[in-house]
CSV table of C-alpha atoms in Angstrom, one decimal:
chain,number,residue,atom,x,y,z
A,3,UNK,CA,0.0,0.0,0.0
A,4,UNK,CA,1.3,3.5,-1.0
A,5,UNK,CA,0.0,6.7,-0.4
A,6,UNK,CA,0.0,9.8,-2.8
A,7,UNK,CA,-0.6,13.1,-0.6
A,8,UNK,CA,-2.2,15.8,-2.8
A,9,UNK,CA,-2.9,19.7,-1.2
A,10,UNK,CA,-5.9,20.7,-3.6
A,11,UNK,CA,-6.6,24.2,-4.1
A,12,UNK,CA,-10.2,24.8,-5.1
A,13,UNK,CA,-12.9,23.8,-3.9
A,14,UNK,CA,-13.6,22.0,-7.3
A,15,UNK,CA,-10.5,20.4,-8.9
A,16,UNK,CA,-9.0,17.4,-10.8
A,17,UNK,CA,-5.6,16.6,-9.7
A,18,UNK,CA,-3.9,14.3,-12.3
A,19,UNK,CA,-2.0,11.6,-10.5
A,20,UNK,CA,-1.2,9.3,-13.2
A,21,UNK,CA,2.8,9.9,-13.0
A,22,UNK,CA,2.8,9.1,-9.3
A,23,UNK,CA,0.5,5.9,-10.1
A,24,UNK,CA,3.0,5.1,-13.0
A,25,UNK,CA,5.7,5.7,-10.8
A,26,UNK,CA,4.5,3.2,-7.6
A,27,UNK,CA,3.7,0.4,-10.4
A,28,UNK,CA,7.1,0.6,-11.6
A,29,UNK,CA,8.7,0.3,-8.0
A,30,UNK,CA,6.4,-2.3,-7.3
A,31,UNK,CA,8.2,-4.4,-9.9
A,32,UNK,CA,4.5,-6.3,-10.5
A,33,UNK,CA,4.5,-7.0,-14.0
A,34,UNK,CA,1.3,-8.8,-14.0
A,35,UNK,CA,-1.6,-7.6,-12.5
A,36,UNK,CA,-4.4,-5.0,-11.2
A,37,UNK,CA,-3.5,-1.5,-9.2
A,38,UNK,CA,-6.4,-0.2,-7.6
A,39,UNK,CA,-6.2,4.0,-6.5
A,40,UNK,CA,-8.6,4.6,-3.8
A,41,UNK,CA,-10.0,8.0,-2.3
A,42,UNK,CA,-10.4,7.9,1.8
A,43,UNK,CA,-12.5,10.7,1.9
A,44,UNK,CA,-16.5,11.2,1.4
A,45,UNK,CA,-16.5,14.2,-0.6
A,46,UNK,CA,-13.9,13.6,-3.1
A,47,UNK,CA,-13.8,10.8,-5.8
A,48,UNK,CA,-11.1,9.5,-8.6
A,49,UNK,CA,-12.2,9.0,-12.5
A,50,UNK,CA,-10.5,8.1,-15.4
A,51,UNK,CA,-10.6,10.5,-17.8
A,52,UNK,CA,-9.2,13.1,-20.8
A,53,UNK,CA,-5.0,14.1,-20.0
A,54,UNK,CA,-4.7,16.3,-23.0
A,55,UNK,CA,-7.2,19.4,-23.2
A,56,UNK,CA,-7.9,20.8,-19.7
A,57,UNK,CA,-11.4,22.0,-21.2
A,58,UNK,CA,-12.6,18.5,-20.9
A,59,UNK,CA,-12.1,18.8,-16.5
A,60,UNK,CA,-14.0,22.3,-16.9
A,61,UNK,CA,-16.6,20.9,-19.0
A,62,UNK,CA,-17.0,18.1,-16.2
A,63,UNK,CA,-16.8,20.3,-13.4
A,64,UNK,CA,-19.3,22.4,-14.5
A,65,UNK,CA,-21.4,19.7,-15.5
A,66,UNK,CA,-21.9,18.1,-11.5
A,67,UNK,CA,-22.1,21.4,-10.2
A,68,UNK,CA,-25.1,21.9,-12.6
A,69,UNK,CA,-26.5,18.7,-11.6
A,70,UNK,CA,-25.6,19.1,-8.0
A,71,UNK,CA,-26.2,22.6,-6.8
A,72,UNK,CA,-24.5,23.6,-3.3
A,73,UNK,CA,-27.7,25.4,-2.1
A,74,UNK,CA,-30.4,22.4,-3.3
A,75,UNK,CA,-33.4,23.2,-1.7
A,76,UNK,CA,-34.1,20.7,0.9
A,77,UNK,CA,-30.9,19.7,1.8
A,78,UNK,CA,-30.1,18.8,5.8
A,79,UNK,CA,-27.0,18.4,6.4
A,80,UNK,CA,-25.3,21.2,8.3
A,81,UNK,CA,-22.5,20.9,6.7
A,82,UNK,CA,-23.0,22.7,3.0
A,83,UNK,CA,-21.3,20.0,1.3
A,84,UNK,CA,-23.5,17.9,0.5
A,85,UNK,CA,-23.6,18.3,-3.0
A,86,UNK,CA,-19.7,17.1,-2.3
A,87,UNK,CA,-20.3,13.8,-1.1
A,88,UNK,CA,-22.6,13.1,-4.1
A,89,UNK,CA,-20.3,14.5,-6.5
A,90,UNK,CA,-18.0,11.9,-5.2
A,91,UNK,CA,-20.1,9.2,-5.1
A,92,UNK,CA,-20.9,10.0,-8.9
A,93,UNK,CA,-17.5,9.7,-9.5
A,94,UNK,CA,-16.9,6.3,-7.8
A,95,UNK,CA,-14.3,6.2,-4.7
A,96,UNK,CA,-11.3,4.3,-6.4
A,97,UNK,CA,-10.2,2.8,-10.3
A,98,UNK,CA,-8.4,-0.2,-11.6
A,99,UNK,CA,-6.0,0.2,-13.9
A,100,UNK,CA,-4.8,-3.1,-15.4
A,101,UNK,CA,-1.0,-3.3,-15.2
A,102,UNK,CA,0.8,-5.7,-18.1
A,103,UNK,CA,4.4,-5.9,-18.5
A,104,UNK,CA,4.7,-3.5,-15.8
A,105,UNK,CA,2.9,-1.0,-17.5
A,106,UNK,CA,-0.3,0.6,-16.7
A,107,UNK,CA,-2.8,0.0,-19.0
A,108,UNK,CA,-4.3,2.9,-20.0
A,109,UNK,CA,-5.9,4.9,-23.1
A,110,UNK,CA,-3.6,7.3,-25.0
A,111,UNK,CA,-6.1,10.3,-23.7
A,112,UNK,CA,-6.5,8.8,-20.1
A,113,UNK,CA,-5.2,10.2,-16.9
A,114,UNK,CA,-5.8,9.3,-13.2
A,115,UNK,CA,-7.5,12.4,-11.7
A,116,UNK,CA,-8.1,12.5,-7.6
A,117,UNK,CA,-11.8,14.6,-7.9
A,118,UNK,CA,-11.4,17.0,-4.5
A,119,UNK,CA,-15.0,18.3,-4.6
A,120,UNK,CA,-14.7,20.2,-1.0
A,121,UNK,CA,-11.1,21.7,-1.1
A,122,UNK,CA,-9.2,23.7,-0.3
A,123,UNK,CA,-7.3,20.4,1.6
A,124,UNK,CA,-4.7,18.1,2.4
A,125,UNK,CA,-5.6,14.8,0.5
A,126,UNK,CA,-4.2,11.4,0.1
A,127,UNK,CA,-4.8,8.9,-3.0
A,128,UNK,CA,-4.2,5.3,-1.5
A,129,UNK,CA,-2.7,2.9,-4.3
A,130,UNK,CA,-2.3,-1.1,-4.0
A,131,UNK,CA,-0.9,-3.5,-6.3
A,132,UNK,CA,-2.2,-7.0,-7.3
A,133,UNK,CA,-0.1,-9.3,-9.0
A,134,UNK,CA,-1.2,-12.3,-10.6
A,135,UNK,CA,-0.4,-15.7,-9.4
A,136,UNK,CA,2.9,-16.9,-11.3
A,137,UNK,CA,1.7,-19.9,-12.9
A,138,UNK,CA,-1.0,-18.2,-14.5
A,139,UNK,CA,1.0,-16.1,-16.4
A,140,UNK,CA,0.5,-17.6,-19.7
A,141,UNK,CA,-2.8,-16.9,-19.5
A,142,UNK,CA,-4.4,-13.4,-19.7
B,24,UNK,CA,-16.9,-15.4,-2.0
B,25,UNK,CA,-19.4,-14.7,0.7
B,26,UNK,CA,-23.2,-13.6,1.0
B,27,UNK,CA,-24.6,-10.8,3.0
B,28,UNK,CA,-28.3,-10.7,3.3
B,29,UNK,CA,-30.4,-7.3,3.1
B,30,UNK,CA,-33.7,-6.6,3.9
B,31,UNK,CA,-34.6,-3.3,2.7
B,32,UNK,CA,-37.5,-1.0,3.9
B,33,UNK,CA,-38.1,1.8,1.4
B,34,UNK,CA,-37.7,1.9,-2.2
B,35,UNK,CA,-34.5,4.3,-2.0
B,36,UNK,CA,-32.5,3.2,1.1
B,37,UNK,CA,-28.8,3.5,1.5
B,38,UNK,CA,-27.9,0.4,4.1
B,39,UNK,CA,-24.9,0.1,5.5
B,40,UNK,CA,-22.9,-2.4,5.2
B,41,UNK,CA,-19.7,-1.8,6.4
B,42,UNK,CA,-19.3,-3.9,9.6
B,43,UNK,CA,-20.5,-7.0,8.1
B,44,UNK,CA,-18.1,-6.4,5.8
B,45,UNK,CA,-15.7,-6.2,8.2
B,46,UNK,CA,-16.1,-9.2,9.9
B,47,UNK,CA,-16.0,-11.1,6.6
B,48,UNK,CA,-12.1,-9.7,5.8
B,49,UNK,CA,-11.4,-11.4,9.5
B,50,UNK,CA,-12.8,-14.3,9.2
B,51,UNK,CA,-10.8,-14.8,5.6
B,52,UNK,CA,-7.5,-14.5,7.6
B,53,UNK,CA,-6.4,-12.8,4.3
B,54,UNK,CA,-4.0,-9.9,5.7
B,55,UNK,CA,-3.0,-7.9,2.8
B,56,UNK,CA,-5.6,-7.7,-0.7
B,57,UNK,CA,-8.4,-6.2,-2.0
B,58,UNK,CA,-12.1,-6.8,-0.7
B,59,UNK,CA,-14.8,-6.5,-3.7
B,60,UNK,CA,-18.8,-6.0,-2.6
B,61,UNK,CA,-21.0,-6.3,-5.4
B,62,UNK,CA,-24.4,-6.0,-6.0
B,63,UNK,CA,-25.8,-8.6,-8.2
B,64,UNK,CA,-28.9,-6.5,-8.6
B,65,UNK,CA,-30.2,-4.1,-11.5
B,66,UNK,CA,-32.0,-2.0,-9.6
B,67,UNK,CA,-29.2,-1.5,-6.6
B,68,UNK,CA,-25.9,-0.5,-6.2
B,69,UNK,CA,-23.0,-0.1,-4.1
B,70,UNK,CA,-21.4,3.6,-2.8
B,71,UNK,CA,-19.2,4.5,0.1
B,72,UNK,CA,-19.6,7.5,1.8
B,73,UNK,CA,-20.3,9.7,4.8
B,74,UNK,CA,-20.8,7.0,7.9
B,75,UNK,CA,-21.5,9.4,10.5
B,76,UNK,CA,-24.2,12.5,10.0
B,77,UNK,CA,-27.7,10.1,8.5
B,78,UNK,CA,-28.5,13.8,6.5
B,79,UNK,CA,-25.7,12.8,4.3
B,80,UNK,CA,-27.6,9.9,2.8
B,81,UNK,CA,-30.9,11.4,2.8
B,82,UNK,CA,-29.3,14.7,0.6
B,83,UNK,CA,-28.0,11.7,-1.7
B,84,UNK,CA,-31.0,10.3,-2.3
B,85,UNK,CA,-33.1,13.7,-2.3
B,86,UNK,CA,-30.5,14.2,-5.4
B,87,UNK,CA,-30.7,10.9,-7.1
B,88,UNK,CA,-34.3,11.7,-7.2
B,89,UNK,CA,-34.6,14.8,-8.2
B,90,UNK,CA,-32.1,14.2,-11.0
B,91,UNK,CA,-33.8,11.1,-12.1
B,92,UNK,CA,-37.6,11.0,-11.7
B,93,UNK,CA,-40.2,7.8,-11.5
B,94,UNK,CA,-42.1,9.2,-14.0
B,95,UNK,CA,-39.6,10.8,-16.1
B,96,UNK,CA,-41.4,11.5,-19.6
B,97,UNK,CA,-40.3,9.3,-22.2
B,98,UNK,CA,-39.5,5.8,-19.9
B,99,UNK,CA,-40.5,3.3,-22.3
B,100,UNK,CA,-39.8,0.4,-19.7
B,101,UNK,CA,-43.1,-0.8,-18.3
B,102,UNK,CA,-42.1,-1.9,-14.6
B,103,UNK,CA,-41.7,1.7,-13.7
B,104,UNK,CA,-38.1,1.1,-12.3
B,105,UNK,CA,-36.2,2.7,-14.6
B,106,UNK,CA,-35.2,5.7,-12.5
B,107,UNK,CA,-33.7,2.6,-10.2
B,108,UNK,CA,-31.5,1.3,-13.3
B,109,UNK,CA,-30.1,4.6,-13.8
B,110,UNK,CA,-29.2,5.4,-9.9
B,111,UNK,CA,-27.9,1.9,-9.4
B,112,UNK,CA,-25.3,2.7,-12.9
B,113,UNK,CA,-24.7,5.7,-11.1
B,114,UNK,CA,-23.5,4.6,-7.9
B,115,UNK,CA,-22.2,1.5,-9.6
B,116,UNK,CA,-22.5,-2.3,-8.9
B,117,UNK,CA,-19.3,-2.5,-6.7
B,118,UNK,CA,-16.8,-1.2,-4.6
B,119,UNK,CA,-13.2,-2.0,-3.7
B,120,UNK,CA,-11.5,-1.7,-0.3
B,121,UNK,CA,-7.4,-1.9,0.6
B,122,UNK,CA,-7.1,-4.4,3.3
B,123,UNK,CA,-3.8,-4.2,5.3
B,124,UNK,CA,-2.5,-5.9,7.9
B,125,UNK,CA,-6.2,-7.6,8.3
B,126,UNK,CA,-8.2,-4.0,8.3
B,127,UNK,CA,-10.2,-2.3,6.1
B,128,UNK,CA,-8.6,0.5,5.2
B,129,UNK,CA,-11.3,3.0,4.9
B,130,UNK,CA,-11.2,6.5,5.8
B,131,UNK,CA,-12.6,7.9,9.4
B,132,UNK,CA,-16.1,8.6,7.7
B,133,UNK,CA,-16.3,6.1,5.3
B,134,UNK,CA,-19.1,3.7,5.2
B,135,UNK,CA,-19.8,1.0,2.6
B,136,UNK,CA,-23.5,1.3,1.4
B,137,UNK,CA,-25.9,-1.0,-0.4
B,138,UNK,CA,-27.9,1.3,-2.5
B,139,UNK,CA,-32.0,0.0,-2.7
B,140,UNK,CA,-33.8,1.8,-5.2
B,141,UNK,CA,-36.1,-0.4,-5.6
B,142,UNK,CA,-37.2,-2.0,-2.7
B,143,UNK,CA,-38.7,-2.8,-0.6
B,144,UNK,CA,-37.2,-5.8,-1.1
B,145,UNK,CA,-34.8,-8.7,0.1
B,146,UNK,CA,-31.6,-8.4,-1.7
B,147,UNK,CA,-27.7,-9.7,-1.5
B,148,UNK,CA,-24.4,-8.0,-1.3
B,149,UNK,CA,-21.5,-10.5,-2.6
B,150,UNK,CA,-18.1,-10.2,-1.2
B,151,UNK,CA,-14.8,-11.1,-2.5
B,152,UNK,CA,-11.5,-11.2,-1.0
B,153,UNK,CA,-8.3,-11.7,-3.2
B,154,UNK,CA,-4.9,-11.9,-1.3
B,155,UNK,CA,-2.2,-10.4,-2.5
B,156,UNK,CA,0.6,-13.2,-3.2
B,157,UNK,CA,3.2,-14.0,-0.5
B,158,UNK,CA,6.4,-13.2,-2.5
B,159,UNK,CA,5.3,-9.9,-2.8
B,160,UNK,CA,4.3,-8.6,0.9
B,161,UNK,CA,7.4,-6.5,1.2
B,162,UNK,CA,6.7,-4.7,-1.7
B,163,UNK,CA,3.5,-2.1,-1.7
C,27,UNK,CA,-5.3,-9.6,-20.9
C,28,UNK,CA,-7.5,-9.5,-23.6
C,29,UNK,CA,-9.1,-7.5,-25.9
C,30,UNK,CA,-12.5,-7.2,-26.9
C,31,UNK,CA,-13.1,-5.6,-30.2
C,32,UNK,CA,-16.4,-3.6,-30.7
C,33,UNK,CA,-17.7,-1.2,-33.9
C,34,UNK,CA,-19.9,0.4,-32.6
C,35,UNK,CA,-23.0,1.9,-34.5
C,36,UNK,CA,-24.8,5.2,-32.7
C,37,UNK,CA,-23.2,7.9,-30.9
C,38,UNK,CA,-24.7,6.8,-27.8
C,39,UNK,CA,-25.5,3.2,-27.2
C,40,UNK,CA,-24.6,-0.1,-24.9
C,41,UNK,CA,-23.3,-2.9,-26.3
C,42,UNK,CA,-23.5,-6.2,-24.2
C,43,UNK,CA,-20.5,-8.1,-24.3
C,44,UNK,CA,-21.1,-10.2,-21.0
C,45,UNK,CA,-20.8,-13.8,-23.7
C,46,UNK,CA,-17.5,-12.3,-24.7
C,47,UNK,CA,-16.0,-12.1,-21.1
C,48,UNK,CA,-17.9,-15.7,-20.0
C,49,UNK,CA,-15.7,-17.1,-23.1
C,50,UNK,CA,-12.7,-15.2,-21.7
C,51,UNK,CA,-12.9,-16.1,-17.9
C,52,UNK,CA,-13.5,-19.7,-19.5
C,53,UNK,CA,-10.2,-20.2,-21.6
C,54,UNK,CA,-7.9,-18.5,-18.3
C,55,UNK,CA,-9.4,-21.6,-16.5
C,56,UNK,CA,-9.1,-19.1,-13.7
C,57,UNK,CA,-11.9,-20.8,-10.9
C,58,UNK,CA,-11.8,-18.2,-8.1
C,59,UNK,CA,-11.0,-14.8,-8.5
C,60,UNK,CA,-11.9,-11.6,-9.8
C,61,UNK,CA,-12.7,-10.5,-13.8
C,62,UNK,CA,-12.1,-6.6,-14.7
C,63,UNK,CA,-13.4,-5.0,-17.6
C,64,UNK,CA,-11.8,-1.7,-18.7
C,65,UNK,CA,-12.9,1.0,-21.2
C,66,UNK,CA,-9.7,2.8,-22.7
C,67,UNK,CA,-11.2,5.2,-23.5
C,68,UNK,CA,-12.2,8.8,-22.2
C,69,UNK,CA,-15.8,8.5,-23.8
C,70,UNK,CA,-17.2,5.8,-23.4
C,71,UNK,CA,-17.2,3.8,-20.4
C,72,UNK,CA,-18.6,0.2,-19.0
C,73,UNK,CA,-21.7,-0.6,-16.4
C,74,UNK,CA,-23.7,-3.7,-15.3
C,75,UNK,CA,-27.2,-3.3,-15.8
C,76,UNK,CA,-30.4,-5.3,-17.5
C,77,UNK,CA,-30.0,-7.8,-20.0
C,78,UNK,CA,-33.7,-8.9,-20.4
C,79,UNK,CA,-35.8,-5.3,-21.6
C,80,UNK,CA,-34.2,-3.2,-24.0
C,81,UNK,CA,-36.3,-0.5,-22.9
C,82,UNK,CA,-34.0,-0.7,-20.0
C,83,UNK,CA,-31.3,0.8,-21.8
C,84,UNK,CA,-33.0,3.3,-23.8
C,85,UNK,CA,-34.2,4.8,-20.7
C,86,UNK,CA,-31.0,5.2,-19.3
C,87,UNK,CA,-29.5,6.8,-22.1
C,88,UNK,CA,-32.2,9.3,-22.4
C,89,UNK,CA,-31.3,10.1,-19.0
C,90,UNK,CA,-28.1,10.6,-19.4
C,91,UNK,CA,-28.8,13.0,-22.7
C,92,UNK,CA,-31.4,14.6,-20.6
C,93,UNK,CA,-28.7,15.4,-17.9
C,94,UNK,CA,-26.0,16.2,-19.5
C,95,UNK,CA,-27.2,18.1,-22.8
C,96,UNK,CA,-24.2,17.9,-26.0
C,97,UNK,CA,-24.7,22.2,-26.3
C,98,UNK,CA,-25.2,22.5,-22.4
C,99,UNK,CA,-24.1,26.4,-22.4
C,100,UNK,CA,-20.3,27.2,-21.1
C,101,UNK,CA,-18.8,24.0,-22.2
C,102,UNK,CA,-15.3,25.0,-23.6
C,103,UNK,CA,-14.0,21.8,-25.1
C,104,UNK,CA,-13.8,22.5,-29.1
C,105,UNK,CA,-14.5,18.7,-30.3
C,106,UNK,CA,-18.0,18.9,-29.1
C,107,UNK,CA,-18.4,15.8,-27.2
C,108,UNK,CA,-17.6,17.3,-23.4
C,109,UNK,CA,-20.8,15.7,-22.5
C,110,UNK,CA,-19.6,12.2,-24.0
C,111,UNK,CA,-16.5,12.9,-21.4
C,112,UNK,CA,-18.8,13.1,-18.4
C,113,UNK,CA,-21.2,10.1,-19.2
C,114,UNK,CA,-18.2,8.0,-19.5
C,115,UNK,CA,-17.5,9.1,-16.2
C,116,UNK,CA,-20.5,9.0,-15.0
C,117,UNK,CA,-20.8,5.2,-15.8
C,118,UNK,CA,-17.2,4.5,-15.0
C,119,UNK,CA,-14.0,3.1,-16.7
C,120,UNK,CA,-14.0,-0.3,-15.5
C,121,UNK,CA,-16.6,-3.4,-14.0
C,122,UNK,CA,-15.2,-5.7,-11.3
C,123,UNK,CA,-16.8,-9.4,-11.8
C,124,UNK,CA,-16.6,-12.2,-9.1
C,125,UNK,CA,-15.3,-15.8,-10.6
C,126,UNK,CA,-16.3,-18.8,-8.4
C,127,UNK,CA,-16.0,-22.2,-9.7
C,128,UNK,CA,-14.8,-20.8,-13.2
C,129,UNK,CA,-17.9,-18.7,-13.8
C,130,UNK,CA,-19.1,-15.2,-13.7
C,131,UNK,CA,-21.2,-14.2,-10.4
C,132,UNK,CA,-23.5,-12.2,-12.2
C,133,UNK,CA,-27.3,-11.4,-11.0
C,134,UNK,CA,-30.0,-13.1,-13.5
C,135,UNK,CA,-31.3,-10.0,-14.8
C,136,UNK,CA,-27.1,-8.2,-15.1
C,137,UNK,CA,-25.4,-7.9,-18.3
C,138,UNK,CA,-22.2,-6.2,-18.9
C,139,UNK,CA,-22.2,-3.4,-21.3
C,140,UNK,CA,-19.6,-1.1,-22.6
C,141,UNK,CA,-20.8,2.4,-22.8
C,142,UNK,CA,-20.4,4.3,-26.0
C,143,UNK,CA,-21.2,8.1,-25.7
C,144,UNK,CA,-19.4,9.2,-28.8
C,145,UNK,CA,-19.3,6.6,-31.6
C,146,UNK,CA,-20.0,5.1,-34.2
C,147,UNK,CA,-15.9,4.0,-33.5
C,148,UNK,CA,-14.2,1.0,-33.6
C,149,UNK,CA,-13.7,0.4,-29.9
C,150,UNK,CA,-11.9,-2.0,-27.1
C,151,UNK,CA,-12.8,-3.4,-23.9
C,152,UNK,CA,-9.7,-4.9,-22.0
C,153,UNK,CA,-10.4,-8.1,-20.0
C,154,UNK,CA,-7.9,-9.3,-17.3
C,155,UNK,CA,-8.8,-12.1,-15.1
C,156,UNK,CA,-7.0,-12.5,-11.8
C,157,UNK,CA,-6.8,-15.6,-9.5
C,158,UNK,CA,-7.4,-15.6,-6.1
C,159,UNK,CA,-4.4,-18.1,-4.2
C,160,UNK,CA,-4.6,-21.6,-4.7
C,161,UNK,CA,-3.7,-22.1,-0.5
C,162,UNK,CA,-6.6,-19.4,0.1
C,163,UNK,CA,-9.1,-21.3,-1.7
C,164,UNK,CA,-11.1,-23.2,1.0
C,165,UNK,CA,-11.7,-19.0,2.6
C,166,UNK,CA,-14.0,-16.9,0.9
């Protein structure tokens, strides 16, 4: 287990972490296998998505604040973030990324983004990675 | 791969699940690996999120709701669930957890949820635990 | 790993490939462990969801249109497709399966769809199959 510590900014922002995913994989030495990034928090997330044109993190930013309005009308709790937790839960709280010949597996336009939906803060992206059993290698 | 039993009360619920959970990872012995609840349902998912303050949940599914209504015009599916299909795709039909030296490694407020949408009803939450292979404890 | 190959046909539409994976979990002769399906790609994405009613998934996507419009004002990104970006995200990259005794854990009514948001494109969907330990087998 490895942890990535990330200090966010705004209080909507994607935070590429691919290069520090990359980066544990190859210390890791697996060559075979599954890395999962995890989010310990409740009102931010992790996605897959677009590494090239930042427009595409605006365009989904404002997109679930759309959806998810800070001041929806009925909501209780006292904290005014709940529109943080959901944005999070939309998101998913972890990814896999396969690895193969210790490399991450990955899309030519995909980057590993930590989704801090309640920043300004001091974060942490938690990475593990599974290898395959030995003897299975000739498999998939 | 183990079986935890749910009987839900409402049609949108958010049960947690977490503890159960728990006990499953302990009972494996396994001490370092990845834990997998899934849903085996169309109509629920699985989340983790805020485990402490009950408003959190009930702003989630005041959201889910409002952003995806019963009676949304243009359903063509004729059980009247369909607003369930979407939430459960939304929330997503599984979660992964770290587990380290024995523990879930979850963060202070995070609880694993089984998502109803379309209950009530008496649904199952499959869990998985993979080891991570001996050679490689010493690495991450 | 392996590689599914899909052409898709719409600009949004689901294409179940859950026979393609069964065949692929099948030929590992992997008995226990855990099947992930991954999108590589940043617009279109993978879910579990109903197999049975078509009407199913034409009731999601016109959910997910209705949410998140193509010409939703402010969106910045020039290829026109921002809202292709957040659907995929939306759905997720990746599905985690449970294998026991060879097989997919799947519900009755699940299927395994990859997501397009943005075709028609010739498309992948990367299958890796890992084993839980042989010593661990008689756990969970």
């Amino acid at each position: 287990m490895y942890k990535i510590h990330i200090a966010t900014e705004q209080r909507d922002q994607f935070v590429e972490i691919t290069d520090r995913v990359r980066k544990i994989v190859a210390r890791s030495q697996v060559q075979h296998g599954l890395v999962t990034v995890y989010s310990p928090h409740t009102t931010a997330g992790i996605t897959i998505n677009e590494n090239a044109d930042p427009d595409v993190v605006h365009d989904m930013l404002l997109t679930l604040k759309r959806l998810v309005p800070q001041d929806t009308p009925g909501f209780k709790h006292a904290e005014h973030n709940s529109d943080s937790h959901v944005k999070a839960s939309m998101m998913g709280s972890s990814c896999n990324v396969i690895v193969e010949d210790g490399e991450l597996v990955l899309g030519t336009w995909q980057g590993i983004y930590f989704c801090e939906f309640d920043g300004p803060r001091q974060r942490l992206a938690i990475v593990k990675v599974l290898e395959k059993q030995e003897g299975m290698m000739d498999h998939f």
